[in-house]
Amino acid sequence: MDARYAAGFFDGEGCITFILTADQRRPTTLRTAPWVTVGNTNRQVLESLQNWWGGRLEEAYKNERPNRKQVWRWAPGKRAEMESFLKAVLPFLIVKRQHAELMLEFLTLPRMSPRKIEIALEVRKLNASKGG
């Protein structure tokens, strides 16, 4: 798959965000889980992403309503896959460029870096203002 095509597809159909949860052992600490995903009804395109960058492909949800297509979701499963994908598409991203730059910074930080929470909140704010 061409990185330019993947970037355009990701700009329109993808999402970069973080799942924030309270740390069970340290209640005043937030845990950050990076999340990069692409959802679509065209499984073939998502299979191409999986073939190039690894990750997992799964049913996003079953739509029981008539005349509705199955929605699929691809997500790089490992940080290395996430980083490889984002580095490949970054030069061609428009809508999600800032999101991708922040995610790539996040992936390079030490585990307990306070900057991780800042990045997660910044990305979530971007998503609220212009979509993720």
PDB file of C-alpha atoms in Angstrom:
ATOM      1  CA  MET A   1       0.000   0.000   0.000  1.00  0.00           C
ATOM      2  CA  ASP A   2       1.250   3.456  -0.878  1.00  0.00           C
ATOM      3  CA  ALA A   3       1.877   5.672   2.176  1.00  0.00           C
ATOM      4  CA  ARG A   4       0.138   8.582   0.438  1.00  0.00           C
ATOM      5  CA  TYR A   5      -3.040   6.578  -0.026  1.00  0.00           C
ATOM      6  CA  ALA A   6      -2.829   5.275   3.546  1.00  0.00           C
ATOM      7  CA  ALA A   7      -2.404   8.839   4.847  1.00  0.00           C
ATOM      8  CA  GLY A   8      -5.420  10.120   2.929  1.00  0.00           C
ATOM      9  CA  PHE A   9      -7.513   7.198   4.078  1.00  0.00           C
ATOM     10  CA  PHE A  10      -6.346   7.665   7.671  1.00  0.00           C
ATOM     11  CA  ASP A  11      -6.961  11.437   7.553  1.00  0.00           C
ATOM     12  CA  GLY A  12     -10.594  10.752   6.655  1.00  0.00           C
ATOM     13  CA  GLU A  13     -11.380   7.521   8.480  1.00  0.00           C
ATOM     14  CA  GLY A  14      -8.793   7.196  11.262  1.00  0.00           C
ATOM     15  CA  CYS A  15      -8.518   8.231  14.865  1.00  0.00           C
ATOM     16  CA  ILE A  16      -5.647   9.082  17.208  1.00  0.00           C
ATOM     17  CA  THR A  17      -6.599   9.335  20.859  1.00  0.00           C
ATOM     18  CA  PHE A  18      -5.789   8.146  24.354  1.00  0.00           C
ATOM     19  CA  ILE A  19      -7.699   6.098  26.853  1.00  0.00           C
ATOM     20  CA  LEU A  20      -7.193   7.604  30.303  1.00  0.00           C
ATOM     21  CA  THR A  21      -7.819   5.511  33.411  1.00  0.00           C
ATOM     22  CA  ALA A  22      -7.010   5.833  37.094  1.00  0.00           C
ATOM     23  CA  ASP A  23      -4.055   3.738  38.217  1.00  0.00           C
ATOM     24  CA  GLN A  24      -5.311   1.068  40.661  1.00  0.00           C
ATOM     25  CA  ARG A  25      -2.110   1.229  42.726  1.00  0.00           C
ATOM     26  CA  ARG A  26      -1.814   5.029  42.694  1.00  0.00           C
ATOM     27  CA  PRO A  27      -5.331   6.566  42.716  1.00  0.00           C
ATOM     28  CA  THR A  28      -4.008  10.080  42.046  1.00  0.00           C
ATOM     29  CA  THR A  29      -2.179   8.906  38.900  1.00  0.00           C
ATOM     30  CA  LEU A  30      -3.689   8.634  35.437  1.00  0.00           C
ATOM     31  CA  ARG A  31      -2.638   5.846  33.101  1.00  0.00           C
ATOM     32  CA  THR A  32      -2.453   6.657  29.409  1.00  0.00           C
ATOM     33  CA  ALA A  33      -3.091   4.105  26.686  1.00  0.00           C
ATOM     34  CA  PRO A  34      -2.340   5.312  23.142  1.00  0.00           C
ATOM     35  CA  TRP A  35      -4.967   4.427  20.541  1.00  0.00           C
ATOM     36  CA  VAL A  36      -4.562   4.599  16.757  1.00  0.00           C
ATOM     37  CA  THR A  37      -7.329   3.053  14.687  1.00  0.00           C
ATOM     38  CA  VAL A  38      -9.119   3.139  11.333  1.00  0.00           C
ATOM     39  CA  GLY A  39     -12.720   2.052  10.873  1.00  0.00           C
ATOM     40  CA  ASN A  40     -14.505   1.386   7.598  1.00  0.00           C
ATOM     41  CA  THR A  41     -16.947  -0.922   5.834  1.00  0.00           C
ATOM     42  CA  ASN A  42     -14.308  -1.836   3.218  1.00  0.00           C
ATOM     43  CA  ARG A  43     -12.435  -4.744   4.775  1.00  0.00           C
ATOM     44  CA  GLN A  44     -10.037  -5.027   1.823  1.00  0.00           C
ATOM     45  CA  VAL A  45      -8.447  -1.617   2.460  1.00  0.00           C
ATOM     46  CA  LEU A  46      -8.078  -2.403   6.159  1.00  0.00           C
ATOM     47  CA  GLU A  47      -6.501  -5.765   5.310  1.00  0.00           C
ATOM     48  CA  SER A  48      -3.946  -3.871   3.205  1.00  0.00           C
ATOM     49  CA  LEU A  49      -3.096  -1.689   6.199  1.00  0.00           C
ATOM     50  CA  GLN A  50      -2.703  -4.816   8.300  1.00  0.00           C
ATOM     51  CA  ASN A  51      -0.477  -6.473   5.683  1.00  0.00           C
ATOM     52  CA  TRP A  52       1.835  -3.441   5.558  1.00  0.00           C
ATOM     53  CA  TRP A  53       1.961  -2.408   9.200  1.00  0.00           C
ATOM     54  CA  GLY A  54       0.764  -5.406  11.208  1.00  0.00           C
ATOM     55  CA  GLY A  55      -1.805  -4.920  13.917  1.00  0.00           C
ATOM     56  CA  ARG A  56      -5.212  -6.465  14.206  1.00  0.00           C
ATOM     57  CA  LEU A  57      -8.384  -6.358  12.169  1.00  0.00           C
ATOM     58  CA  GLU A  58     -11.698  -6.942  13.897  1.00  0.00           C
ATOM     59  CA  GLU A  59     -15.416  -6.322  13.659  1.00  0.00           C
ATOM     60  CA  ALA A  60     -16.032  -2.879  15.106  1.00  0.00           C
ATOM     61  CA  TYR A  61     -19.647  -3.732  15.759  1.00  0.00           C
ATOM     62  CA  LYS A  62     -22.445  -5.680  14.135  1.00  0.00           C
ATOM     63  CA  ASN A  63     -25.091  -3.534  12.579  1.00  0.00           C
ATOM     64  CA  GLU A  64     -28.363  -5.425  12.812  1.00  0.00           C
ATOM     65  CA  ARG A  65     -30.326  -2.857  10.843  1.00  0.00           C
ATOM     66  CA  PRO A  66     -31.269  -3.856   7.292  1.00  0.00           C
ATOM     67  CA  ASN A  67     -29.205  -2.493   4.401  1.00  0.00           C
ATOM     68  CA  ARG A  68     -26.249  -1.676   6.665  1.00  0.00           C
ATOM     69  CA  LYS A  69     -22.754  -2.933   5.973  1.00  0.00           C
ATOM     70  CA  GLN A  70     -20.477  -4.555   8.513  1.00  0.00           C
ATOM     71  CA  VAL A  71     -18.030  -2.051  10.031  1.00  0.00           C
ATOM     72  CA  TRP A  72     -14.423  -3.197  10.489  1.00  0.00           C
ATOM     73  CA  ARG A  73     -11.613  -1.692  12.545  1.00  0.00           C
ATOM     74  CA  TRP A  74      -7.839  -1.935  12.066  1.00  0.00           C
ATOM     75  CA  ALA A  75      -5.435  -0.923  14.816  1.00  0.00           C
ATOM     76  CA  PRO A  76      -1.684  -1.321  15.146  1.00  0.00           C
ATOM     77  CA  GLY A  77      -1.359  -3.537  18.201  1.00  0.00           C
ATOM     78  CA  LYS A  78       2.203  -2.849  19.286  1.00  0.00           C
ATOM     79  CA  ARG A  79       3.921   0.474  19.845  1.00  0.00           C
ATOM     80  CA  ALA A  80       6.489  -0.389  17.161  1.00  0.00           C
ATOM     81  CA  GLU A  81       3.661  -0.960  14.636  1.00  0.00           C
ATOM     82  CA  MET A  82       1.994   2.287  15.687  1.00  0.00           C
ATOM     83  CA  GLU A  83       5.264   4.189  15.323  1.00  0.00           C
ATOM     84  CA  SER A  84       6.069   2.608  11.953  1.00  0.00           C
ATOM     85  CA  PHE A  85       2.624   3.452  10.571  1.00  0.00           C
ATOM     86  CA  LEU A  86       2.598   7.043  11.851  1.00  0.00           C
ATOM     87  CA  LYS A  87       6.129   7.739  10.575  1.00  0.00           C
ATOM     88  CA  ALA A  88       5.171   6.411   7.124  1.00  0.00           C
ATOM     89  CA  VAL A  89       2.018   8.519   6.774  1.00  0.00           C
ATOM     90  CA  LEU A  90       3.118  11.660   8.658  1.00  0.00           C
ATOM     91  CA  PRO A  91       4.598  13.518   5.650  1.00  0.00           C
ATOM     92  CA  PHE A  92       1.254  13.223   3.841  1.00  0.00           C
ATOM     93  CA  LEU A  93      -1.195  13.899   6.674  1.00  0.00           C
ATOM     94  CA  ILE A  94      -3.225  17.105   6.699  1.00  0.00           C
ATOM     95  CA  VAL A  95      -6.064  16.743   9.218  1.00  0.00           C
ATOM     96  CA  LYS A  96      -4.262  14.478  11.678  1.00  0.00           C
ATOM     97  CA  ARG A  97      -0.695  15.792  11.308  1.00  0.00           C
ATOM     98  CA  GLN A  98      -0.574  17.462  14.727  1.00  0.00           C
ATOM     99  CA  HIS A  99      -2.209  14.420  16.357  1.00  0.00           C
ATOM    100  CA  ALA A 100       0.415  12.123  14.775  1.00  0.00           C
ATOM    101  CA  GLU A 101       3.328  14.359  15.790  1.00  0.00           C
ATOM    102  CA  LEU A 102       2.119  14.359  19.388  1.00  0.00           C
ATOM    103  CA  MET A 103       1.585  10.589  19.381  1.00  0.00           C
ATOM    104  CA  LEU A 104       5.087  10.009  18.020  1.00  0.00           C
ATOM    105  CA  GLU A 105       6.497  12.228  20.775  1.00  0.00           C
ATOM    106  CA  PHE A 106       4.459  10.275  23.347  1.00  0.00           C
ATOM    107  CA  LEU A 107       5.878   6.971  22.096  1.00  0.00           C
ATOM    108  CA  THR A 108       9.461   8.160  22.720  1.00  0.00           C
ATOM    109  CA  LEU A 109       8.934   9.313  26.312  1.00  0.00           C
ATOM    110  CA  PRO A 110       9.926   7.353  29.426  1.00  0.00           C
ATOM    111  CA  ARG A 111       7.142   5.407  31.098  1.00  0.00           C
ATOM    112  CA  MET A 112       6.452   7.797  33.993  1.00  0.00           C
ATOM    113  CA  SER A 113       7.030  11.072  32.159  1.00  0.00           C
ATOM    114  CA  PRO A 114       4.545  13.796  33.197  1.00  0.00           C
ATOM    115  CA  ARG A 115       4.618  14.982  29.575  1.00  0.00           C
ATOM    116  CA  LYS A 116       2.593  11.873  28.618  1.00  0.00           C
ATOM    117  CA  ILE A 117      -0.516  13.173  30.402  1.00  0.00           C
ATOM    118  CA  GLU A 118      -0.027  16.606  28.816  1.00  0.00           C
ATOM    119  CA  ILE A 119       0.142  15.033  25.347  1.00  0.00           C
ATOM    120  CA  ALA A 120      -2.900  12.839  25.981  1.00  0.00           C
ATOM    121  CA  LEU A 121      -4.958  15.831  27.085  1.00  0.00           C
ATOM    122  CA  GLU A 122      -3.713  17.929  24.169  1.00  0.00           C
ATOM    123  CA  VAL A 123      -4.714  15.251  21.646  1.00  0.00           C
ATOM    124  CA  ARG A 124      -8.125  14.858  23.249  1.00  0.00           C
ATOM    125  CA  LYS A 125      -8.593  18.632  23.048  1.00  0.00           C
ATOM    126  CA  LEU A 126      -7.638  18.573  19.352  1.00  0.00           C
ATOM    127  CA  ASN A 127     -10.161  15.788  18.776  1.00  0.00           C
ATOM    128  CA  ALA A 128     -12.896  17.833  20.424  1.00  0.00           C
ATOM    129  CA  SER A 129     -12.135  20.840  18.229  1.00  0.00           C
ATOM    130  CA  LYS A 130     -11.368  19.311  14.824  1.00  0.00           C
ATOM    131  CA  GLY A 131     -11.973  15.598  14.950  1.00  0.00           C
ATOM    132  CA  GLY A 132      -9.581  12.767  15.695  1.00  0.00           C
TER     133      GLY A 132
END
